[in-house]
């Protein structure tokens, strides 16, 4: 069972400053959004944003594609209050590994800005992706980005090659757990999250019954995209496994899309 209280406390505290913080990361966020928009079909009719924050991003993506049914979901009461102000089709206050039961299936599900990294172990991360798969329409796509422990653009090539060697010899998910402080204005907000390796997140994707349709690395500072997954955060388009027809081989699949 995941303990959500630290995450709720963190995002409740961040809520008044969320727009300001998002503006500082605009190069990265805009690059991710371009990837998402490029891969959403024009006939998509519904979108679910999991970990929606203040909801502005999910509503903007839906508007760009003329999607008329949009649901915003978050676990933070302060973020949920902001989502309601936007008047989406529905708002869910829910943990991502225990989403509501509904007959609705979504053409687009987004789980962006390392939302999955706020869950505290692999079993909960798999459970969350299984919930997304449950709510996905037959031809729908999930868009997921996560922090990359093997991001040489952020941590340097020497350090990353050391991490790759260590993680290959002694794999341990807990090695990716991190804590930090968000410095926003005069406020310092403590936070925590998880940095995934490409092999780790792709094993979680496979275990959840999903498969990778496309993937790219996105530089967290300038938003540049690369097929080499050592050059940024990890961004995926996922489908239910039966929809995936061209899986990459095991050697190339972890670091090159």
Short mmCIF file of C-alpha atoms in Angstrom, two decimals:
data_model
loop_
_atom_site.label_atom_id
_atom_site.label_comp_id
_atom_site.label_asym_id
_atom_site.label_seq_id
_atom_site.Cartn_x
_atom_site.Cartn_y
_atom_site.Cartn_z
CA UNK A 1 0.00 0.00 0.00
CA UNK A 2 1.47 3.34 -1.06
CA UNK A 3 1.64 6.10 1.57
CA UNK A 4 0.24 9.11 -0.28
CA UNK A 5 0.40 11.61 2.57
CA UNK A 6 3.87 13.00 1.73
CA UNK A 7 2.81 13.54 -1.89
CA UNK A 8 -0.48 15.18 -0.87
CA UNK A 9 1.33 17.47 1.55
CA UNK A 10 3.94 18.35 -1.07
CA UNK A 11 1.46 19.27 -3.81
CA UNK A 12 -0.92 21.07 -1.48
CA UNK A 13 2.03 23.28 -0.52
CA UNK A 14 3.11 23.67 -4.15
CA UNK A 15 -0.36 24.52 -5.51
CA UNK A 16 -0.16 28.34 -5.11
CA UNK A 17 3.19 28.37 -6.94
CA UNK A 18 2.50 25.65 -9.53
CA UNK A 19 2.00 28.01 -12.50
CA UNK A 20 5.19 29.89 -11.65
CA UNK A 21 7.17 26.65 -11.43
CA UNK A 22 5.70 25.35 -14.70
CA UNK A 23 6.73 28.55 -16.49
CA UNK A 24 10.34 27.96 -15.42
CA UNK A 25 10.22 24.51 -17.05
CA UNK A 26 8.40 25.67 -20.18
CA UNK A 27 11.05 24.44 -22.66
CA UNK A 28 10.75 20.89 -21.38
CA UNK A 29 6.98 20.88 -20.89
CA UNK A 30 6.32 22.39 -24.31
CA UNK A 31 8.54 19.80 -25.98
CA UNK A 32 6.69 16.96 -24.26
CA UNK A 33 3.37 18.52 -25.25
CA UNK A 34 4.44 18.74 -28.90
CA UNK A 35 5.27 15.03 -28.87
CA UNK A 36 1.88 14.23 -27.33
CA UNK A 37 -0.04 16.39 -29.81
CA UNK A 38 1.86 14.90 -32.75
CA UNK A 39 0.78 11.40 -31.68
CA UNK A 40 -2.89 12.05 -30.81
CA UNK A 41 -5.16 11.15 -33.75
CA UNK A 42 -7.53 13.83 -34.99
CA UNK A 43 -10.57 11.69 -34.17
CA UNK A 44 -9.74 11.35 -30.44
CA UNK A 45 -12.82 12.19 -28.37
CA UNK A 46 -11.78 11.78 -24.72
CA UNK A 47 -8.77 12.56 -22.53
CA UNK A 48 -7.88 11.61 -18.95
CA UNK A 49 -5.10 13.53 -17.19
CA UNK A 50 -3.67 11.59 -14.24
CA UNK A 51 -1.70 13.75 -11.83
CA UNK A 52 -3.24 16.79 -13.49
CA UNK A 53 -1.89 19.38 -11.07
CA UNK A 54 -3.87 22.58 -11.61
CA UNK A 55 -5.43 21.08 -14.77
CA UNK A 56 -4.35 23.79 -17.19
CA UNK A 57 -2.03 21.54 -19.17
CA UNK A 58 -4.54 18.74 -19.70
CA UNK A 59 -7.27 21.16 -20.71
CA UNK A 60 -4.94 22.88 -23.19
CA UNK A 61 -3.95 19.58 -24.82
CA UNK A 62 -7.60 18.60 -25.13
CA UNK A 63 -8.49 21.98 -26.64
CA UNK A 64 -5.70 21.70 -29.23
CA UNK A 65 -7.25 18.44 -30.48
CA UNK A 66 -10.89 19.53 -30.10
CA UNK A 67 -11.46 16.78 -27.54
CA UNK A 68 -14.84 17.39 -25.92
CA UNK A 69 -14.69 15.01 -22.93
CA UNK A 70 -11.86 15.69 -20.49
CA UNK A 71 -11.35 14.29 -16.99
CA UNK A 72 -8.77 15.73 -14.59
CA UNK A 73 -7.51 13.49 -11.78
CA UNK A 74 -5.21 14.31 -8.88
CA UNK A 75 -4.71 13.29 -5.27
CA UNK A 76 -4.07 16.77 -3.84
CA UNK A 77 -7.18 18.62 -2.55
CA UNK A 78 -5.59 21.98 -3.37
CA UNK A 79 -4.89 20.91 -6.95
CA UNK A 80 -8.38 19.42 -7.29
CA UNK A 81 -9.89 22.76 -6.26
CA UNK A 82 -7.99 24.44 -9.09
CA UNK A 83 -9.05 21.75 -11.56
CA UNK A 84 -12.72 22.31 -10.72
CA UNK A 85 -12.41 26.00 -11.60
CA UNK A 86 -11.65 24.98 -15.22
CA UNK A 87 -14.99 23.13 -15.55
CA UNK A 88 -13.79 19.92 -17.21
CA UNK A 89 -16.23 17.10 -17.95
CA UNK A 90 -15.34 15.50 -14.61
CA UNK A 91 -12.81 15.71 -11.78
CA UNK A 92 -11.51 12.73 -9.81
CA UNK A 93 -9.69 12.99 -6.51
CA UNK A 94 -8.04 9.58 -6.60
CA UNK A 95 -4.79 7.70 -6.23
CA UNK A 96 -3.51 6.62 -9.63
CA UNK A 97 -3.28 2.96 -8.62
CA UNK A 98 -6.94 3.00 -7.51
CA UNK A 99 -8.85 5.00 -10.12
CA UNK A 100 -12.67 5.11 -10.21
CA UNK A 101 -14.69 2.43 -11.95
CA UNK A 102 -16.54 3.80 -14.95
CA UNK A 103 -17.92 2.56 -18.26
CA UNK A 104 -16.02 5.36 -19.99
CA UNK A 105 -12.87 4.42 -21.95
CA UNK A 106 -10.41 7.13 -22.94
CA UNK A 107 -8.72 7.67 -26.29
CA UNK A 108 -5.90 9.59 -24.62
CA UNK A 109 -4.47 9.15 -21.13
CA UNK A 110 -1.63 11.41 -20.01
CA UNK A 111 0.52 10.88 -16.93
CA UNK A 112 3.20 13.53 -17.26
CA UNK A 113 6.02 15.25 -15.37
CA UNK A 114 7.19 12.14 -13.46
CA UNK A 115 3.84 11.60 -11.74
CA UNK A 116 4.53 7.85 -11.69
CA UNK A 117 7.72 8.52 -9.73
CA UNK A 118 5.70 9.59 -6.69
CA UNK A 119 4.65 5.98 -6.06
CA UNK A 120 7.00 4.27 -3.67
CA UNK A 121 7.70 0.85 -5.17
CA UNK A 122 7.51 -1.19 -8.35
CA UNK A 123 4.31 -3.04 -7.44
CA UNK A 124 2.41 0.24 -7.04
CA UNK A 125 3.85 1.59 -10.30
CA UNK A 126 2.72 -1.54 -12.15
CA UNK A 127 -0.70 -1.27 -10.50
CA UNK A 128 -1.05 2.35 -11.65
CA UNK A 129 -0.24 1.49 -15.26
CA UNK A 130 -2.68 -1.42 -15.12
CA UNK A 131 -5.37 1.02 -14.01
CA UNK A 132 -4.56 3.25 -16.97
CA UNK A 133 -4.71 0.25 -19.30
CA UNK A 134 -8.14 -0.64 -17.85
CA UNK A 135 -9.46 2.80 -18.76
CA UNK A 136 -7.86 2.96 -22.21
CA UNK A 137 -9.96 2.61 -25.36
CA UNK A 138 -9.05 -0.14 -27.81
CA UNK A 139 -7.05 2.14 -30.10
CA UNK A 140 -6.08 4.63 -27.38
CA UNK A 141 -2.65 5.78 -26.24
CA UNK A 142 -1.07 6.49 -22.86
CA UNK A 143 1.60 9.20 -22.74
CA UNK A 144 4.07 8.83 -19.86
CA UNK A 145 7.25 10.68 -18.97
CA UNK A 146 9.57 9.85 -16.08
CA UNK A 147 12.84 11.09 -14.65
CA UNK A 148 15.86 9.22 -16.02
CA UNK A 149 18.59 8.04 -13.65
CA UNK A 150 20.79 7.44 -16.72
CA UNK A 151 20.41 11.01 -18.05
CA UNK A 152 23.92 12.02 -19.12
CA UNK A 153 22.75 15.50 -20.14
CA UNK A 154 21.88 16.16 -16.48
CA UNK A 155 24.43 14.08 -14.57
CA UNK A 156 27.41 13.82 -16.95
CA UNK A 157 28.61 10.88 -19.01
CA UNK A 158 31.16 9.58 -16.49
CA UNK A 159 28.65 9.42 -13.64
CA UNK A 160 25.99 7.84 -15.84
CA UNK A 161 28.31 5.15 -17.17
CA UNK A 162 29.16 4.33 -13.55
CA UNK A 163 25.45 4.10 -12.74
CA UNK A 164 24.80 1.86 -15.76
CA UNK A 165 27.58 -0.50 -14.65
CA UNK A 166 26.37 -0.58 -11.02
CA UNK A 167 22.71 -1.01 -11.98
CA UNK A 168 23.57 -3.85 -14.37
CA UNK A 169 25.57 -5.73 -11.73
CA UNK A 170 23.39 -4.98 -8.69
CA UNK A 171 19.91 -3.81 -9.77
CA UNK A 172 18.02 -2.07 -6.98
CA UNK A 173 14.99 0.15 -7.60
CA UNK A 174 15.56 1.99 -4.31
CA UNK A 175 18.75 3.45 -5.74
CA UNK A 176 16.54 5.73 -7.81
CA UNK A 177 14.66 7.23 -4.84
CA UNK A 178 15.51 10.88 -4.22
CA UNK A 179 14.54 13.85 -2.08
CA UNK A 180 14.90 17.52 -2.96
CA UNK A 181 13.65 21.03 -2.25
CA UNK A 182 11.61 23.13 -4.66
CA UNK A 183 12.86 26.71 -4.35
CA UNK A 184 10.00 28.95 -5.50
CA UNK A 185 10.02 32.63 -4.63
CA UNK A 186 10.84 32.79 -0.94
CA UNK A 187 9.47 29.31 -0.33
CA UNK A 188 11.39 26.04 0.00
CA UNK A 189 9.05 23.07 -0.45
CA UNK A 190 10.44 19.60 0.33
CA UNK A 191 9.75 16.96 -2.28
CA UNK A 192 10.49 13.37 -3.14
CA UNK A 193 10.39 11.24 -6.26
CA UNK A 194 11.96 8.38 -8.17
CA UNK A 195 14.47 8.35 -11.00
CA UNK A 196 13.97 5.37 -13.31
CA UNK A 197 16.47 3.56 -15.48
CA UNK A 198 15.29 2.78 -19.02
CA UNK A 199 15.41 -0.95 -18.24
CA UNK A 200 13.39 -0.45 -15.04
CA UNK A 201 10.55 1.59 -16.52
CA UNK A 202 10.33 -0.64 -19.59
CA UNK A 203 10.04 -3.72 -17.37
CA UNK A 204 7.22 -1.97 -15.48
CA UNK A 205 5.50 -1.14 -18.77
CA UNK A 206 5.73 -4.77 -19.90
CA UNK A 207 4.47 -6.09 -16.54
CA UNK A 208 1.42 -3.81 -16.78
CA UNK A 209 0.29 -5.34 -20.08
CA UNK A 210 1.31 -2.33 -22.15
CA UNK A 211 3.85 -2.00 -24.92
CA UNK A 212 5.87 0.85 -26.34
CA UNK A 213 4.64 2.50 -29.51
CA UNK A 214 7.28 5.24 -29.55
CA UNK A 215 9.83 6.73 -27.17
CA UNK A 216 12.24 9.63 -27.00
CA UNK A 217 14.54 11.41 -24.55
CA UNK A 218 13.74 15.05 -23.77
CA UNK A 219 16.36 17.40 -22.31
CA UNK A 220 14.98 18.87 -19.07
CA UNK A 221 16.65 22.24 -19.62
CA UNK A 222 16.20 23.08 -23.30
CA UNK A 223 13.53 20.60 -24.45
CA UNK A 224 15.62 19.07 -27.24
CA UNK A 225 14.57 15.54 -28.22
CA UNK A 226 16.87 12.62 -28.96
CA UNK A 227 16.49 8.97 -29.92
CA UNK A 228 19.38 8.22 -27.54
CA UNK A 229 17.73 7.65 -24.18
CA UNK A 230 20.83 8.76 -22.27
CA UNK A 231 20.21 12.38 -23.34
CA UNK A 232 17.17 13.39 -21.32
CA UNK A 233 14.06 12.38 -19.42
CA UNK A 234 12.14 9.39 -20.77
CA UNK A 235 8.93 9.99 -22.75
CA UNK A 236 6.76 7.13 -24.02
CA UNK A 237 3.66 6.53 -26.08
CA UNK A 238 2.08 3.27 -24.86
CA UNK A 239 -0.71 1.04 -26.12
CA UNK A 240 -2.25 -2.18 -24.93
CA UNK A 241 0.10 -4.98 -25.87
CA UNK A 242 -2.09 -6.39 -28.65
CA UNK A 243 -1.84 -3.05 -30.48
CA UNK A 244 1.96 -3.04 -30.57
CA UNK A 245 3.27 -4.66 -33.74
CA UNK A 246 6.92 -3.64 -34.02
CA UNK A 247 8.68 -4.23 -30.72
CA UNK A 248 12.39 -3.46 -30.69
CA UNK A 249 14.96 -6.15 -30.07
CA UNK A 250 16.29 -6.59 -26.53
CA UNK A 251 19.74 -5.13 -27.20
CA UNK A 252 18.70 -1.85 -28.83
CA UNK A 253 15.39 -1.39 -27.08
CA UNK A 254 16.64 0.06 -23.79
CA UNK A 255 18.68 3.02 -25.04
CA UNK A 256 17.76 3.68 -28.67
CA UNK A 257 14.31 4.28 -30.09
#
